[in-house]
Amino acid sequence: MRKILFAALTALGLAACAGEPPAPLKLTILHNNDIHSRLQPVNAQSSTCSAQDAAQNRCFGGMARVATTLQTQKTAAEVAGRQVLTLDAGDQFQGSLFYSHYKGSAELEVMSQVGYDAMAIGNHEFDDGPENFARFLRAARFPVLSANIDAGTEPVLRDLFKSHIVLTRAGVKIAVVGATTEDTPEIASPGPRLRFAKAEDVLRPLVAKLKADGVSHIVLLSHLGLPRDREVAAAVDGIDAIVGGHSHTLLGNGIEGAEGPYPTLVKSPSGRDVPIVQAGAYSRHVGRLDLDFDAAGNVVAATGNTILIPQSVVPHAAIQATIDRLDGPLAQVRETLVGQGAIAYTLDGCRARECALGNLVAEAMLAATRGQGTQIALQNGGGLRAGIAAGEIRLGAVLTTLPFQNSVATLKLKGSDFVAALENGVSQVAQGGGRFPQVAGVRYTWDVSRPVGSRIVLVELRRADGSYGAFDPNATYVIATNDFMRRGGDGYTVLRDRAIDPYDFGPGLDDALAAFVRANSPVRVPTDGRIVTR
């Protein structure tokens, strides 16, 4: 673990609140994020662990083992005289058959048994609209938080969630404040009546009011993503720590695959270090952040790390029983054999460069709509949620890879508008945006050093013999995509606003992929240079 000392006082610090100063506090925050319906253990591709994976000791996480790990860490912290919060930073929904079948009630039942103190609202909580999320909120036994969502004109959700909660630990008031990514309307289905404000604009006055009301410590439970968490930390004074999600970032010290230290530190406007933590995704890890506060309420030390949850962790018996009961109706569906994979299709790089999984799904869309004369297929990298291992491919793996129940949409589009769609797709690579365009039927070259909006250097159309030739910006092409993108999701407004003869009700995307695997088993669609990065 890594220990960071913080300045106890600064000249620009917030004024002390009236009344008795708080006592020194030792606080432990246990947290996870972006579970994405992975109630069962996962393998290296973050899809449901198979019997073969288990036999080879290649399984990680799963919510019964998450529960054991959280309880073990909580007990250890309490024995050491520490106060404990257990937090979830959002996106429990979407990603496995549990969500596809139960629409959030399975995740809720398990979360209730784990015993969370609070959950942030993630964008995927809206994937099936506000009504579905409202059912979850009405039944939740724990507070669900977002300060920057305004539900004042959405009666379905009004008063069902809070901006924050104030908890008391060892006589000290601690506020947990929620925040949700502002681009939720583009990447999910929250409906037209919810408003998503810029987080900083809401947090500044809220934090100031909480301090004025005598709250000693403030934790931001964020589903904004690490880049936005950095911005918020640098813009809003008074936040003691940010527990994050959304970007699936693994922060850790000495952890394989970690993308930065745990905690990651950012200076607040007054010059104080704000620790930011995040624990990857898909139930493989939990995080433990230990914060020590002095009597003035300042963070004087922070230690922590993410904790990998291996197969050797004993599952929580009651929660495992719940998961097994919920899994019963799903087993027959999941085990249906679709075909064979000649190679492994991983998620690596699908949000930043050509990946074999993206090629596979794009080719499946092209094949499913070939009778309509489709020439090009376009799939967002963020719509791919798990890899597919080589060997047997079962329906459960297909549904885990493509969990959103999208349909294949078709449209005609002018060549120049397709280029604009590609420009949108490569506009957020630095932020890890899910809009990165995986393709079939074309080859494109893009330059990451160019300004956003002018990064596409060359587009070429694939000929019948597999070679590539000229692409005409003035011609009209027939394109297949998923209905989410066609309706403008992930910023693809050009597919919504410039589409000619769009049709959003083709076969299910998962059905198209399953059919392609069956028809081409053992399926081999490797990377082949169709996306060139300069």
XYZ file of C-alpha atoms in Angstrom:
534
model
C 0.000 0.000 0.000
C 1.028 3.520 -0.743
C 0.905 6.258 1.858
C 0.520 9.905 1.004
C 0.795 12.683 3.533
C -1.433 15.669 3.057
C -1.014 19.238 4.309
C -3.041 19.691 7.460
C -4.043 23.288 6.836
C -3.830 25.753 3.955
C -4.213 29.478 3.835
C -7.064 29.108 1.390
C -8.909 26.383 3.316
C -12.597 26.593 4.072
C -13.528 28.416 7.255
C -14.142 26.221 10.261
C -17.756 25.536 11.015
C -19.358 26.901 14.169
C -19.547 24.687 17.218
C -17.242 22.022 18.555
C -14.481 20.888 16.200
C -14.789 17.284 15.068
C -12.666 14.613 16.667
C -9.913 12.976 14.641
C -11.412 10.285 12.423
C -10.024 7.165 10.839
C -12.320 6.295 7.936
C -12.161 3.285 5.616
C -14.091 3.373 2.342
C -14.731 0.014 0.703
C -15.965 0.386 -2.850
C -16.707 -1.140 -6.219
C -18.006 0.183 -9.523
C -19.283 -0.933 -12.921
C -20.292 -4.430 -11.834
C -22.481 -4.653 -14.966
C -24.603 -7.558 -13.789
C -21.603 -9.832 -13.213
C -23.251 -11.625 -10.334
C -21.276 -14.742 -11.174
C -17.475 -14.990 -11.408
C -15.813 -13.863 -14.622
C -12.873 -15.039 -16.698
C -10.049 -13.093 -18.320
C -12.447 -11.736 -20.961
C -14.857 -10.531 -18.224
C -17.536 -12.941 -19.411
C -19.152 -15.530 -17.169
C -16.632 -18.072 -15.906
C -17.093 -21.503 -17.426
C -16.558 -24.891 -15.804
C -13.334 -25.167 -17.804
C -12.169 -21.774 -16.492
C -12.955 -22.867 -12.953
C -11.055 -26.135 -13.384
C -8.015 -24.118 -14.451
C -8.385 -21.655 -11.554
C -9.067 -18.756 -13.928
C -12.151 -17.281 -12.272
C -12.332 -13.935 -10.503
C -14.912 -11.994 -8.548
C -18.611 -12.618 -8.681
C -20.839 -10.928 -6.124
C -20.711 -13.721 -3.538
C -16.927 -13.366 -3.412
C -17.220 -9.568 -3.511
C -19.416 -9.816 -0.423
C -16.886 -12.011 1.376
C -14.062 -9.629 0.513
C -15.993 -6.577 1.639
C -16.928 -8.237 4.930
C -13.350 -9.384 5.567
C -12.002 -5.891 4.916
C -14.722 -4.273 7.015
C -13.988 -6.521 9.966
C -10.251 -5.871 9.725
C -10.817 -2.123 9.565
C -13.161 -2.126 12.548
C -10.742 -4.196 14.618
C -8.155 -1.506 13.865
C -10.497 1.153 15.233
C -11.636 2.528 11.889
C -15.105 3.634 10.788
C -16.321 2.040 7.534
C -18.411 3.048 4.515
C -19.308 0.569 1.758
C -20.100 2.292 -1.534
C -21.032 1.354 -5.092
C -20.208 3.880 -7.824
C -22.910 2.847 -10.284
C -23.600 0.763 -13.383
C -24.927 -2.325 -11.658
C -27.257 -2.747 -14.656
C -26.550 -4.349 -18.025
C -24.009 -6.946 -18.969
C -25.290 -10.476 -18.385
C -28.363 -12.650 -18.676
C -29.240 -11.712 -15.107
C -30.006 -8.191 -16.237
C -31.487 -9.201 -19.601
C -33.941 -11.489 -17.818
C -34.635 -9.740 -14.505
C -34.109 -6.092 -15.550
C -32.394 -5.036 -12.331
C -34.305 -6.981 -9.688
C -31.566 -9.646 -9.458
C -28.865 -7.014 -8.945
C -31.035 -5.284 -6.345
C -31.638 -8.472 -4.371
C -27.929 -9.202 -4.200
C -26.953 -5.617 -3.364
C -29.451 -5.578 -0.517
C -27.804 -8.626 1.008
C -24.312 -7.187 0.630
C -25.276 -4.120 2.662
C -24.182 -1.010 0.798
C -24.338 2.371 2.506
C -25.016 4.129 -0.814
C -24.948 3.727 -4.587
C -24.344 6.317 -7.286
C -26.628 6.362 -10.314
C -24.797 5.153 -13.412
C -25.805 5.820 -16.992
C -26.660 2.155 -17.606
C -29.294 2.287 -14.902
C -31.376 4.044 -17.590
C -30.851 1.517 -20.388
C -34.452 0.344 -20.194
C -35.903 3.755 -19.516
C -36.917 5.658 -16.386
C -39.846 3.373 -15.567
C -37.618 0.325 -15.193
C -35.152 2.218 -13.022
C -38.019 3.536 -10.904
C -38.941 -0.054 -10.013
C -35.403 -0.578 -8.759
C -35.439 2.644 -6.741
C -38.779 1.949 -5.099
C -37.515 -1.392 -3.813
C -33.972 -0.332 -2.835
C -33.106 -0.613 0.866
C -30.107 1.697 0.513
C -29.883 5.319 -0.711
C -29.255 5.850 -4.426
C -27.588 9.174 -5.195
C -27.049 11.770 -7.890
C -26.801 15.500 -7.278
C -26.653 16.589 -10.906
C -29.796 14.799 -12.172
C -32.906 16.978 -12.030
C -36.053 14.830 -11.986
C -38.400 17.736 -11.301
C -40.256 17.265 -14.569
C -40.054 13.447 -14.576
C -42.860 12.212 -12.299
C -41.788 8.584 -12.687
C -38.519 9.290 -10.850
C -39.296 12.357 -8.757
C -38.367 11.876 -5.073
C -37.056 8.341 -5.633
C -33.371 9.236 -5.316
C -31.340 11.791 -3.367
C -28.516 14.178 -4.141
C -26.629 13.124 -1.003
C -26.859 11.513 2.391
C -25.286 12.507 5.701
C -24.054 9.646 7.865
C -22.633 9.846 11.362
C -19.569 7.826 12.263
C -17.989 8.143 15.729
C -19.977 11.322 16.244
C -18.668 12.897 13.034
C -20.912 13.897 10.125
C -19.880 12.511 6.745
C -21.709 13.429 3.546
C -21.748 11.117 0.546
C -22.725 13.043 -2.593
C -23.612 11.362 -5.888
C -22.852 12.465 -9.454
C -23.731 10.933 -12.826
C -22.063 11.376 -16.192
C -23.542 14.317 -18.057
C -23.631 12.506 -21.385
C -26.181 9.957 -20.139
C -28.828 11.193 -22.626
C -26.447 10.297 -25.462
C -25.364 6.901 -24.208
C -28.470 5.557 -22.458
C -32.256 6.022 -22.484
C -33.211 8.323 -19.589
C -36.143 9.822 -21.474
C -36.714 13.458 -22.466
C -37.674 14.897 -19.072
C -34.565 14.321 -16.950
C -31.926 17.058 -16.912
C -28.228 16.318 -16.382
C -26.349 19.384 -15.122
C -22.603 19.862 -15.252
C -21.378 18.307 -12.026
C -19.207 21.237 -10.922
C -22.110 23.676 -11.192
C -24.156 21.612 -8.744
C -21.372 20.481 -6.432
C -19.921 23.892 -5.577
C -23.057 25.241 -3.842
C -23.986 21.858 -2.390
C -20.564 21.324 -0.794
C -20.607 24.861 0.591
C -24.050 24.301 2.129
C -23.039 20.990 3.667
C -20.014 22.611 5.273
C -22.185 25.442 6.579
C -24.537 22.852 8.049
C -21.721 21.315 10.066
C -20.771 18.374 7.869
C -17.129 17.616 8.604
C -16.193 15.391 5.688
C -17.464 15.039 2.117
C -17.003 12.041 -0.186
C -18.045 12.328 -3.836
C -19.478 9.037 -5.105
C -18.992 9.617 -8.793
C -20.108 7.962 -11.988
C -18.377 10.589 -14.122
C -15.228 8.707 -15.196
C -11.624 9.383 -14.194
C -10.994 12.312 -16.589
C -14.058 14.128 -15.255
C -13.194 13.211 -11.662
C -9.867 14.956 -12.162
C -11.647 18.037 -13.461
C -14.105 18.095 -10.578
C -11.342 17.689 -7.990
C -9.491 20.628 -9.523
C -12.606 22.807 -9.673
C -14.540 22.215 -6.440
C -13.158 22.937 -2.973
C -14.199 20.938 0.069
C -14.297 17.409 -1.377
C -12.166 15.078 0.748
C -12.121 12.105 -1.637
C -13.684 10.913 -4.892
C -14.805 7.306 -5.248
C -15.329 6.842 -8.958
C -16.738 4.711 -11.728
C -17.867 4.855 -15.376
C -14.446 4.727 -17.084
C -13.724 1.192 -15.776
C -10.307 2.434 -14.642
C -8.182 0.105 -12.560
C -6.129 2.242 -10.188
C -3.680 0.301 -8.073
C -0.184 -0.084 -6.717
C 1.706 -3.147 -7.892
C -1.458 -4.405 -9.609
C -1.220 -5.962 -13.063
C -3.022 -3.781 -15.583
C -3.306 -0.757 -13.288
C -3.661 2.521 -15.160
C -2.473 4.763 -12.351
C -1.666 4.903 -8.646
C -4.155 4.301 -5.872
C -5.104 6.863 -4.824
C -4.512 9.248 -7.706
C -4.037 12.783 -6.388
C -5.333 16.037 -7.886
C -4.920 19.512 -6.396
C -8.112 21.282 -5.342
C -8.526 25.024 -6.021
C -7.114 25.713 -2.551
C -4.102 23.494 -3.167
C -5.126 20.454 -1.140
C -4.557 16.976 -2.538
C -7.807 15.183 -3.349
C -7.464 11.382 -3.538
C -9.366 9.714 -6.383
C -9.961 5.967 -6.480
C -11.616 3.509 -8.859
C -11.583 -0.300 -8.913
C -11.790 -1.486 -12.510
C -15.023 -3.257 -13.436
C -16.994 -6.506 -13.642
C -16.547 -7.540 -9.968
C -12.890 -8.570 -10.349
C -11.693 -6.106 -7.690
C -12.858 -4.060 -4.763
C -11.068 -1.006 -3.448
C -10.081 -0.048 0.081
C -9.228 3.572 0.838
C -8.107 4.482 4.358
C -8.435 8.184 5.169
C -7.105 9.695 8.372
C -8.523 13.096 9.380
C -7.183 15.454 12.040
C -9.380 17.273 14.541
C -9.844 20.159 12.096
C -11.338 17.819 9.511
C -8.338 17.775 7.173
C -7.084 14.621 5.484
C -3.606 13.999 6.847
C -2.983 10.545 5.397
C -4.422 8.261 2.769
C -3.499 4.671 2.081
C -5.113 2.060 -0.068
C -5.173 -0.271 -2.984
C -7.464 -2.317 -5.135
C -7.864 -5.930 -4.093
C -8.063 -8.676 -6.713
C -10.683 -11.300 -5.854
C -9.326 -14.710 -6.887
C -11.155 -17.991 -7.105
C -9.711 -19.044 -3.752
C -11.956 -16.573 -1.889
C -14.836 -18.471 -0.271
C -18.184 -17.168 -1.575
C -20.652 -15.684 0.895
C -23.005 -18.627 1.424
C -26.347 -16.790 1.585
C -25.554 -14.561 -1.388
C -24.309 -17.521 -3.416
C -27.585 -19.281 -2.668
C -29.494 -16.248 -3.937
C -27.440 -16.119 -7.136
C -27.879 -19.857 -7.714
C -31.650 -19.524 -7.292
C -31.801 -16.592 -9.720
C -29.586 -18.455 -12.165
C -31.841 -21.504 -12.340
C -34.125 -20.270 -15.146
C -31.153 -18.949 -17.115
C -29.044 -22.072 -17.323
C -30.806 -23.698 -20.250
C -30.703 -20.523 -22.324
C -27.071 -19.792 -21.527
C -25.764 -23.237 -22.388
C -27.132 -23.378 -25.915
C -24.170 -24.109 -28.193
C -23.830 -21.585 -31.013
C -20.577 -22.672 -32.644
C -16.817 -22.573 -32.356
C -14.334 -19.720 -32.246
C -11.067 -20.335 -34.068
C -9.424 -17.429 -32.211
C -10.031 -15.500 -29.000
C -11.877 -12.195 -29.308
C -10.875 -9.847 -26.495
C -12.067 -6.388 -25.479
C -8.526 -5.015 -25.538
C -8.362 -1.783 -27.514
C -11.929 -1.836 -28.807
C -12.417 1.777 -27.675
C -9.228 3.016 -29.329
C -8.212 0.899 -32.311
C -9.225 -1.991 -34.519
C -10.033 -5.101 -32.498
C -10.978 -8.563 -33.692
C -14.155 -8.511 -31.604
C -15.260 -5.309 -33.311
C -14.505 -6.813 -36.708
C -16.522 -9.915 -35.813
C -19.621 -7.989 -34.776
C -19.412 -5.585 -37.716
C -19.076 -8.488 -40.168
C -22.073 -10.163 -38.517
C -24.172 -7.038 -39.096
C -23.059 -6.877 -42.698
C -23.957 -10.531 -43.254
C -27.364 -10.146 -41.568
C -28.347 -7.329 -43.939
C -26.639 -8.458 -47.121
C -30.010 -8.963 -48.801
C -30.657 -5.229 -48.450
C -27.520 -4.348 -50.355
C -25.610 -3.192 -47.310
C -22.056 -2.079 -48.060
C -20.765 -0.826 -44.701
C -21.263 -1.791 -41.060
C -20.536 0.425 -38.076
C -20.367 -0.677 -34.419
C -19.402 1.407 -31.385
C -16.598 -0.092 -29.318
C -18.449 0.684 -26.094
C -21.314 -1.549 -27.190
C -19.006 -4.548 -26.830
C -19.046 -5.575 -23.195
C -17.071 -8.821 -22.931
C -14.666 -10.879 -24.987
C -15.311 -14.342 -26.417
C -12.778 -17.088 -25.733
C -11.559 -19.485 -28.390
C -13.336 -22.826 -28.548
C -16.992 -23.437 -27.853
C -19.181 -20.350 -28.141
C -22.427 -20.602 -26.249
C -25.353 -18.234 -26.340
C -24.498 -16.929 -22.882
C -21.175 -15.603 -24.184
C -22.883 -13.898 -27.121
C -25.419 -12.262 -24.818
C -22.708 -11.119 -22.429
C -20.732 -9.579 -25.292
C -23.837 -7.829 -26.652
C -26.089 -7.333 -23.626
C -28.066 -4.270 -24.715
C -30.718 -6.051 -26.770
C -30.049 -3.733 -29.689
C -31.479 -4.434 -33.095
C -29.597 -4.142 -36.368
C -30.588 -0.884 -38.047
C -30.108 0.027 -41.691
C -30.000 3.370 -43.464
C -28.687 5.108 -46.514
C -26.145 7.830 -45.939
C -24.150 10.229 -48.056
C -20.430 9.465 -48.071
C -19.508 12.802 -46.516
C -21.974 12.146 -43.684
C -20.395 8.761 -43.072
C -17.037 10.507 -42.748
C -18.660 12.826 -40.201
C -19.829 9.755 -38.291
C -16.265 8.436 -38.233
C -15.044 11.827 -36.995
C -17.465 11.567 -34.090
C -16.252 8.039 -33.435
C -12.587 9.025 -33.066
C -13.298 12.220 -31.120
C -13.062 10.789 -27.599
C -10.293 8.221 -27.745
C -8.241 10.065 -25.114
C -11.202 9.915 -22.738
C -11.861 6.225 -23.377
C -15.208 7.054 -24.987
C -17.361 4.154 -26.115
C -18.100 5.706 -29.501
C -14.936 4.456 -31.245
C -16.015 3.069 -34.665
C -15.399 -0.580 -35.427
C -16.226 -1.258 -39.083
C -16.773 -3.731 -41.898
C -16.862 -2.981 -45.613
C -14.479 -0.033 -45.363
C -10.951 0.801 -44.323
C -10.192 4.144 -42.736
C -7.070 5.989 -41.634
C -7.143 8.525 -38.830
C -4.551 10.811 -37.236
C -4.755 11.172 -33.471
C -2.566 14.296 -33.539
C -5.085 16.271 -35.587
C -7.817 18.397 -34.007
C -11.147 16.759 -33.239
C -13.343 16.997 -36.323
C -10.495 16.672 -38.820
C -8.860 13.394 -37.843
C -10.114 11.152 -40.656
C -7.399 11.093 -43.308
C -8.686 8.492 -45.756
C -11.709 6.223 -46.250
C -11.698 3.328 -48.746
C -14.546 1.004 -49.764
C -14.027 -2.754 -49.749
C -14.555 -4.414 -53.098
C -16.070 -7.858 -53.692
C -12.592 -9.413 -54.014
C -11.523 -8.041 -50.612
C -9.338 -5.250 -51.954
C -10.080 -1.610 -51.217
C -10.902 1.160 -53.642
C -12.212 4.685 -53.871
C -14.829 6.024 -51.471
C -16.982 8.826 -52.897
C -18.095 11.512 -50.415
C -20.913 12.458 -52.798
C -22.239 8.930 -53.277
C -24.932 7.322 -51.131
C -24.103 4.120 -49.293
C -26.245 1.510 -47.539
C -25.102 1.120 -43.953
C -25.862 -1.264 -41.103
C -25.395 -0.229 -37.489
C -27.166 -0.823 -34.204
C -30.391 1.003 -33.433
C -28.818 2.865 -30.503
C -26.272 4.530 -32.775
C -28.813 5.078 -35.553
C -30.970 7.086 -33.154
C -28.045 9.342 -32.285
C -26.520 7.483 -29.339
C -22.850 8.012 -28.456
C -22.920 11.319 -30.312
C -23.785 9.779 -33.696
C -26.368 12.471 -34.394
C -25.457 12.407 -38.084
C -26.977 8.910 -38.291
C -30.164 10.293 -36.778
C -30.363 13.602 -38.633
C -28.975 12.706 -42.073
C -30.251 9.163 -42.479
C -32.160 8.302 -45.648
C -34.856 5.617 -45.326
C -33.758 4.424 -41.890
C -35.134 1.198 -40.478
C -34.402 0.434 -36.826
C -36.191 -2.876 -36.423
C -33.945 -5.477 -37.985
C -32.826 -8.676 -36.270
C -31.427 -8.529 -32.752
C -27.730 -7.765 -32.784
C -27.073 -10.786 -30.591
C -29.116 -12.923 -32.998
C -27.091 -11.596 -35.922
C -23.844 -12.486 -34.180
C -25.075 -15.950 -33.211
C -26.191 -16.597 -36.798
C -22.818 -15.465 -38.154
C -20.955 -17.745 -35.766
C -23.171 -20.692 -36.733
C -22.710 -20.036 -40.437
C -18.938 -19.607 -40.235
C -17.946 -21.972 -37.420
C -15.152 -22.211 -36.487
C -15.320 -18.449 -36.908
C -12.108 -16.571 -37.640
C -12.243 -12.785 -38.098
C -8.849 -11.424 -37.052
C -7.601 -7.873 -37.232
C -6.597 -7.140 -40.810
C -5.613 -3.480 -40.984
C -9.043 -2.045 -41.725
C -8.403 0.728 -39.171
C -5.083 2.544 -39.532
C -3.928 4.851 -36.746
C -1.261 7.465 -37.359
